[in-house]
Amino acid sequence: MALSVDYRERGLIEALASVPHTVQTLPVGDLVCVYEEGNTWIAERKRADDLAKSIKTGRWRDQLDRLHATGSRRIFFLVEGDLRSTSMGHESLLGACVNAELRKGSHVIRTMDLEETAAVVRHLVEKGGSCPGLPSSLTPPVAKRKRDADRETCWLRQLMCIPSISERIARKLLDEFGTLPAIQKALAEGGMKKVRIDDRTCLGKARIEKLTYYLAHENSEGQLLRSLGEPSLSPLDCRRPGGQHVPIKQHTAGPRDNGEFNMICSLCGCCV
């Protein structure tokens, strides 16, 4: 048996002092346990307040996808603490736990505190070898973000580069209008006033002004800037031979936000 614990889990590392393990930088998950029989399991530890923050920022969905992309058939979510003590509604947190539990191969285990989490890990190490998992001869793939994404993902990333536009708002805009050029057209024609973010909230004036400034701002001659995705190409367009990309920063928010940035082209959306 080989148990690996991510180096950022300092408290858990101390609590597992009696369990043989190695401390590593894990690409996904907080704990990985591999057995000689060929089984393995992955665990992600979440404090209640951390779970609430991850849901609000959209990192929770990304973490689920990254964990399941490893191919492991045994994924444990160790949710630690009182769900009622966070800034997010209790029902919302319960719903997130249920959704994770319903995904094939994943299980949610609730614990009261760090000490109980460590006790659960000790039981998993002892009994987890009998669970079917990913054969140890296969190295779990590193579930990095796709460098080459489809068009909708590029539009989503570009919208999220705009200040105050979260992933949830960006997705809502694309659900409403379908494409980034359609959003630009609506901004130019003043058709953004009725966009609803949820049952109680519409897209506010401040965000509309931000979107207009970055996506439909007029140039010095009073002409609307060319919509992204239109077929006409300027001489320096990145899609022409010899053309140039126009790089902008895109924050690489993920399950372990390390403050890094990707550079993507504001014209075509590809990574540069």
C-alpha positions as a Python dict, from the first residue, in 0.01 Angstrom:
ca = {
    (1, 'M'): (0, 0, 0),
    (2, 'A'): (127, 348, -89),
    (3, 'L'): (-59, 651, 49),
    (4, 'S'): (30, 994, -90),
    (5, 'V'): (-91, 1319, 69),
    (6, 'D'): (-74, 1658, -99),
    (7, 'Y'): (180, 1884, 72),
    (8, 'R'): (-79, 2162, 119),
    (9, 'E'): (-277, 1944, 362),
    (10, 'R'): (-46, 2027, 654),
    (11, 'G'): (-300, 1964, 928),
    (12, 'L'): (-403, 1631, 781),
    (13, 'I'): (-39, 1527, 738),
    (14, 'E'): (19, 1580, 1109),
    (15, 'A'): (-302, 1397, 1200),
    (16, 'L'): (-191, 1098, 988),
    (17, 'A'): (149, 1068, 1156),
    (18, 'S'): (72, 708, 1259),
    (19, 'V'): (-11, 606, 900),
    (20, 'P'): (280, 544, 658),
    (21, 'H'): (255, 795, 376),
    (22, 'T'): (454, 1020, 147),
    (23, 'V'): (402, 1393, 98),
    (24, 'Q'): (384, 1501, -266),
    (25, 'T'): (246, 1767, -496),
    (26, 'L'): (-58, 1587, -631),
    (27, 'P'): (-198, 1706, -966),
    (28, 'V'): (-551, 1623, -855),
    (29, 'G'): (-708, 1529, -521),
    (30, 'D'): (-567, 1560, -170),
    (31, 'L'): (-497, 1190, -109),
    (32, 'V'): (-418, 900, -342),
    (33, 'C'): (-383, 542, -217),
    (34, 'V'): (-250, 263, -440),
    (35, 'Y'): (-250, -106, -336),
    (36, 'E'): (-39, -399, -449),
    (37, 'E'): (-355, -576, -564),
    (38, 'G'): (-397, -316, -834),
    (39, 'N'): (-668, -101, -676),
    (40, 'T'): (-658, 268, -597),
    (41, 'W'): (-874, 544, -460),
    (42, 'I'): (-858, 924, -462),
    (43, 'A'): (-995, 1154, -192),
    (44, 'E'): (-1065, 1527, -185),
    (45, 'R'): (-1096, 1695, 154),
    (46, 'K'): (-1330, 1993, 178),
    (47, 'R'): (-1404, 2203, 483),
    (48, 'A'): (-1760, 2334, 486),
    (49, 'D'): (-1651, 2694, 432),
    (50, 'D'): (-1412, 2590, 154),
    (51, 'L'): (-1692, 2397, -18),
    (52, 'A'): (-1914, 2707, -8),
    (53, 'K'): (-1640, 2923, -162),
    (54, 'S'): (-1568, 2664, -431),
    (55, 'I'): (-1934, 2650, -532),
    (56, 'K'): (-1960, 3030, -551),
    (57, 'T'): (-1650, 3061, -771),
    (58, 'G'): (-1732, 2763, -992),
    (59, 'R'): (-1423, 2567, -880),
    (60, 'W'): (-1638, 2286, -736),
    (61, 'R'): (-1764, 2178, -1078),
    (62, 'D'): (-1412, 2192, -1218),
    (63, 'Q'): (-1279, 1979, -932),
    (64, 'L'): (-1546, 1715, -991),
    (65, 'D'): (-1456, 1697, -1359),
    (66, 'R'): (-1082, 1676, -1291),
    (67, 'L'): (-1122, 1398, -1036),
    (68, 'H'): (-1345, 1189, -1261),
    (69, 'A'): (-1112, 1250, -1556),
    (70, 'T'): (-847, 1042, -1376),
    (71, 'G'): (-1046, 727, -1455),
    (72, 'S'): (-1056, 613, -1092),
    (73, 'R'): (-1372, 424, -997),
    (74, 'R'): (-1335, 512, -627),
    (75, 'I'): (-1345, 885, -549),
    (76, 'F'): (-1418, 1004, -195),
    (77, 'F'): (-1522, 1355, -96),
    (78, 'L'): (-1448, 1416, 272),
    (79, 'V'): (-1673, 1708, 367),
    (80, 'E'): (-1559, 1839, 704),
    (81, 'G'): (-1750, 2060, 947),
    (82, 'D'): (-2100, 2200, 994),
    (83, 'L'): (-2269, 2297, 668),
    (84, 'R'): (-2489, 2541, 860),
    (85, 'S'): (-2192, 2753, 967),
    (86, 'T'): (-2110, 2893, 621),
    (87, 'S'): (-2228, 3199, 432),
    (88, 'M'): (-2406, 2979, 177),
    (89, 'G'): (-2750, 2834, 230),
    (90, 'H'): (-2763, 2493, 394),
    (91, 'E'): (-2985, 2348, 120),
    (92, 'S'): (-2741, 2457, -151),
    (93, 'L'): (-2452, 2281, 20),
    (94, 'L'): (-2659, 1969, 77),
    (95, 'G'): (-2755, 1974, -290),
    (96, 'A'): (-2390, 1993, -395),
    (97, 'C'): (-2308, 1694, -173),
    (98, 'V'): (-2598, 1493, -315),
    (99, 'N'): (-2497, 1577, -673),
    (100, 'A'): (-2143, 1458, -603),
    (101, 'E'): (-2273, 1138, -444),
    (102, 'L'): (-2493, 1062, -745),
    (103, 'R'): (-2202, 1071, -989),
    (104, 'K'): (-2085, 723, -1072),
    (105, 'G'): (-1788, 611, -867),
    (106, 'S'): (-1792, 896, -614),
    (107, 'H'): (-1892, 893, -248),
    (108, 'V'): (-1942, 1174, 1),
    (109, 'I'): (-1835, 1115, 362),
    (110, 'R'): (-1927, 1379, 621),
    (111, 'T'): (-1694, 1438, 917),
    (112, 'M'): (-1712, 1672, 1216),
    (113, 'D'): (-1351, 1792, 1229),
    (114, 'L'): (-994, 1724, 1118),
    (115, 'E'): (-948, 1449, 1376),
    (116, 'E'): (-1250, 1259, 1246),
    (117, 'T'): (-1135, 1312, 887),
    (118, 'A'): (-801, 1152, 975),
    (119, 'A'): (-986, 859, 1136),
    (120, 'V'): (-1190, 810, 817),
    (121, 'V'): (-871, 814, 609),
    (122, 'R'): (-720, 545, 832),
    (123, 'H'): (-1026, 326, 773),
    (124, 'L'): (-1011, 391, 398),
    (125, 'V'): (-645, 292, 390),
    (126, 'E'): (-722, -27, 582),
    (127, 'K'): (-1029, -133, 385),
    (128, 'G'): (-999, 45, 51),
    (129, 'G'): (-784, -224, -108),
    (130, 'S'): (-1087, -447, -162),
    (131, 'C'): (-1265, -178, -362),
    (132, 'P'): (-1238, -191, -742),
    (133, 'G'): (-1044, 103, -875),
    (134, 'L'): (-797, 206, -1136),
    (135, 'P'): (-527, -63, -1188),
    (136, 'S'): (-199, 48, -1033),
    (137, 'S'): (-20, -30, -1360),
    (138, 'L'): (-200, 269, -1510),
    (139, 'T'): (-80, 613, -1410),
    (140, 'P'): (-378, 838, -1334),
    (141, 'P'): (-378, 1102, -1606),
    (142, 'V'): (-311, 1458, -1504),
    (143, 'A'): (-641, 1632, -1565),
    (144, 'K'): (-501, 1962, -1680),
    (145, 'R'): (-719, 2217, -1855),
    (146, 'K'): (-744, 2162, -2226),
    (147, 'R'): (-503, 2387, -2411),
    (148, 'D'): (-712, 2361, -2725),
    (149, 'A'): (-1074, 2422, -2641),
    (150, 'D'): (-1384, 2441, -2852),
    (151, 'R'): (-1532, 2773, -2960),
    (152, 'E'): (-1786, 2798, -2678),
    (153, 'T'): (-1515, 2741, -2417),
    (154, 'C'): (-1302, 3014, -2575),
    (155, 'W'): (-1596, 3255, -2565),
    (156, 'L'): (-1656, 3163, -2202),
    (157, 'R'): (-1292, 3232, -2112),
    (158, 'Q'): (-1295, 3562, -2295),
    (159, 'L'): (-1606, 3678, -2111),
    (160, 'M'): (-1453, 3574, -1778),
    (161, 'C'): (-1153, 3799, -1852),
    (162, 'I'): (-1384, 4100, -1817),
    (163, 'P'): (-1390, 4245, -1462),
    (164, 'S'): (-1699, 4145, -1257),
    (165, 'I'): (-1803, 3874, -1507),
    (166, 'S'): (-1798, 3541, -1325),
    (167, 'E'): (-1824, 3198, -1485),
    (168, 'R'): (-2192, 3180, -1387),
    (169, 'I'): (-2271, 3512, -1556),
    (170, 'A'): (-2062, 3424, -1862),
    (171, 'R'): (-2247, 3093, -1903),
    (172, 'K'): (-2581, 3269, -1863),
    (173, 'L'): (-2491, 3518, -2135),
    (174, 'L'): (-2390, 3241, -2374),
    (175, 'D'): (-2706, 3046, -2289),
    (176, 'E'): (-2910, 3357, -2364),
    (177, 'F'): (-2740, 3473, -2685),
    (178, 'G'): (-2560, 3163, -2813),
    (179, 'T'): (-2240, 3326, -2940),
    (180, 'L'): (-2001, 3606, -2849),
    (181, 'P'): (-2079, 3801, -3170),
    (182, 'A'): (-2448, 3787, -3075),
    (183, 'I'): (-2364, 3933, -2733),
    (184, 'Q'): (-2170, 4214, -2902),
    (185, 'K'): (-2462, 4287, -3130),
    (186, 'A'): (-2703, 4301, -2836),
    (187, 'L'): (-2469, 4540, -2655),
    (188, 'A'): (-2452, 4766, -2959),
    (189, 'E'): (-2830, 4767, -2993),
    (190, 'G'): (-2902, 4808, -2622),
    (191, 'G'): (-3061, 4466, -2585),
    (192, 'M'): (-2894, 4361, -2261),
    (193, 'K'): (-3136, 4520, -2016),
    (194, 'K'): (-3362, 4217, -1979),
    (195, 'V'): (-3100, 3948, -1928),
    (196, 'R'): (-3185, 3753, -1612),
    (197, 'I'): (-2906, 3594, -1409),
    (198, 'D'): (-3148, 3409, -1183),
    (199, 'D'): (-3508, 3435, -1063),
    (200, 'R'): (-3439, 3753, -868),
    (201, 'T'): (-3149, 3918, -1045),
    (202, 'C'): (-3099, 4081, -1384),
    (203, 'L'): (-2773, 4185, -1544),
    (204, 'G'): (-2692, 4517, -1376),
    (205, 'K'): (-2603, 4848, -1535),
    (206, 'A'): (-2243, 4837, -1412),
    (207, 'R'): (-2178, 4497, -1570),
    (208, 'I'): (-2347, 4603, -1895),
    (209, 'E'): (-2115, 4904, -1908),
    (210, 'K'): (-1814, 4678, -1851),
    (211, 'L'): (-1927, 4442, -2127),
    (212, 'T'): (-1989, 4731, -2363),
    (213, 'Y'): (-1648, 4884, -2294),
    (214, 'Y'): (-1460, 4560, -2363),
    (215, 'L'): (-1675, 4408, -2637),
    (216, 'A'): (-1859, 4687, -2820),
    (217, 'H'): (-1667, 5006, -2747),
    (218, 'E'): (-1667, 5259, -3030),
    (219, 'N'): (-1341, 5365, -3187),
    (220, 'S'): (-1225, 5723, -3242),
    (221, 'E'): (-1435, 5749, -3559),
    (222, 'G'): (-1754, 5647, -3381),
    (223, 'Q'): (-1767, 5306, -3546),
    (224, 'L'): (-1849, 4989, -3356),
    (225, 'L'): (-1552, 4757, -3331),
    (226, 'R'): (-1573, 4444, -3545),
    (227, 'S'): (-1755, 4158, -3372),
    (228, 'L'): (-1545, 3857, -3289),
    (229, 'G'): (-1608, 3569, -3521),
    (230, 'E'): (-1718, 3770, -3825),
    (231, 'P'): (-1569, 3647, -4153),
    (232, 'S'): (-1404, 3978, -4253),
    (233, 'L'): (-1033, 3979, -4166),
    (234, 'S'): (-809, 4278, -4117),
    (235, 'P'): (-453, 4268, -4258),
    (236, 'L'): (-312, 4196, -3910),
    (237, 'D'): (-583, 3949, -3808),
    (238, 'C'): (-431, 3643, -3639),
    (239, 'R'): (-621, 3414, -3874),
    (240, 'R'): (-446, 3551, -4182),
    (241, 'P'): (-103, 3418, -4288),
    (242, 'G'): (146, 3638, -4108),
    (243, 'G'): (-122, 3781, -3882),
    (244, 'Q'): (-64, 3845, -3515),
    (245, 'H'): (-246, 3728, -3203),
    (246, 'V'): (-374, 3988, -2959),
    (247, 'P'): (-291, 3830, -2622),
    (248, 'I'): (-486, 3898, -2304),
    (249, 'K'): (-448, 3745, -1959),
    (250, 'Q'): (-688, 3477, -1841),
    (251, 'H'): (-671, 3367, -1477),
    (252, 'T'): (-620, 2992, -1443),
    (253, 'A'): (-874, 2948, -1162),
    (254, 'G'): (-902, 2583, -1063),
    (255, 'P'): (-921, 2355, -763),
    (256, 'R'): (-581, 2479, -649),
    (257, 'D'): (-577, 2846, -739),
    (258, 'N'): (-207, 2932, -761),
    (259, 'G'): (-247, 3280, -905),
    (260, 'E'): (-111, 3187, -1248),
    (261, 'F'): (-239, 3321, -1579),
    (262, 'N'): (-284, 3184, -1927),
    (263, 'M'): (-245, 3411, -2226),
    (264, 'I'): (-522, 3377, -2482),
    (265, 'C'): (-582, 3563, -2805),
    (266, 'S'): (-870, 3810, -2781),
    (267, 'L'): (-951, 3750, -3149),
    (268, 'C'): (-955, 3374, -3189),
    (269, 'G'): (-953, 3254, -2827),
    (270, 'C'): (-659, 3017, -2864),
    (271, 'C'): (-381, 2993, -2605),
    (272, 'V'): (-69, 3189, -2702),
}
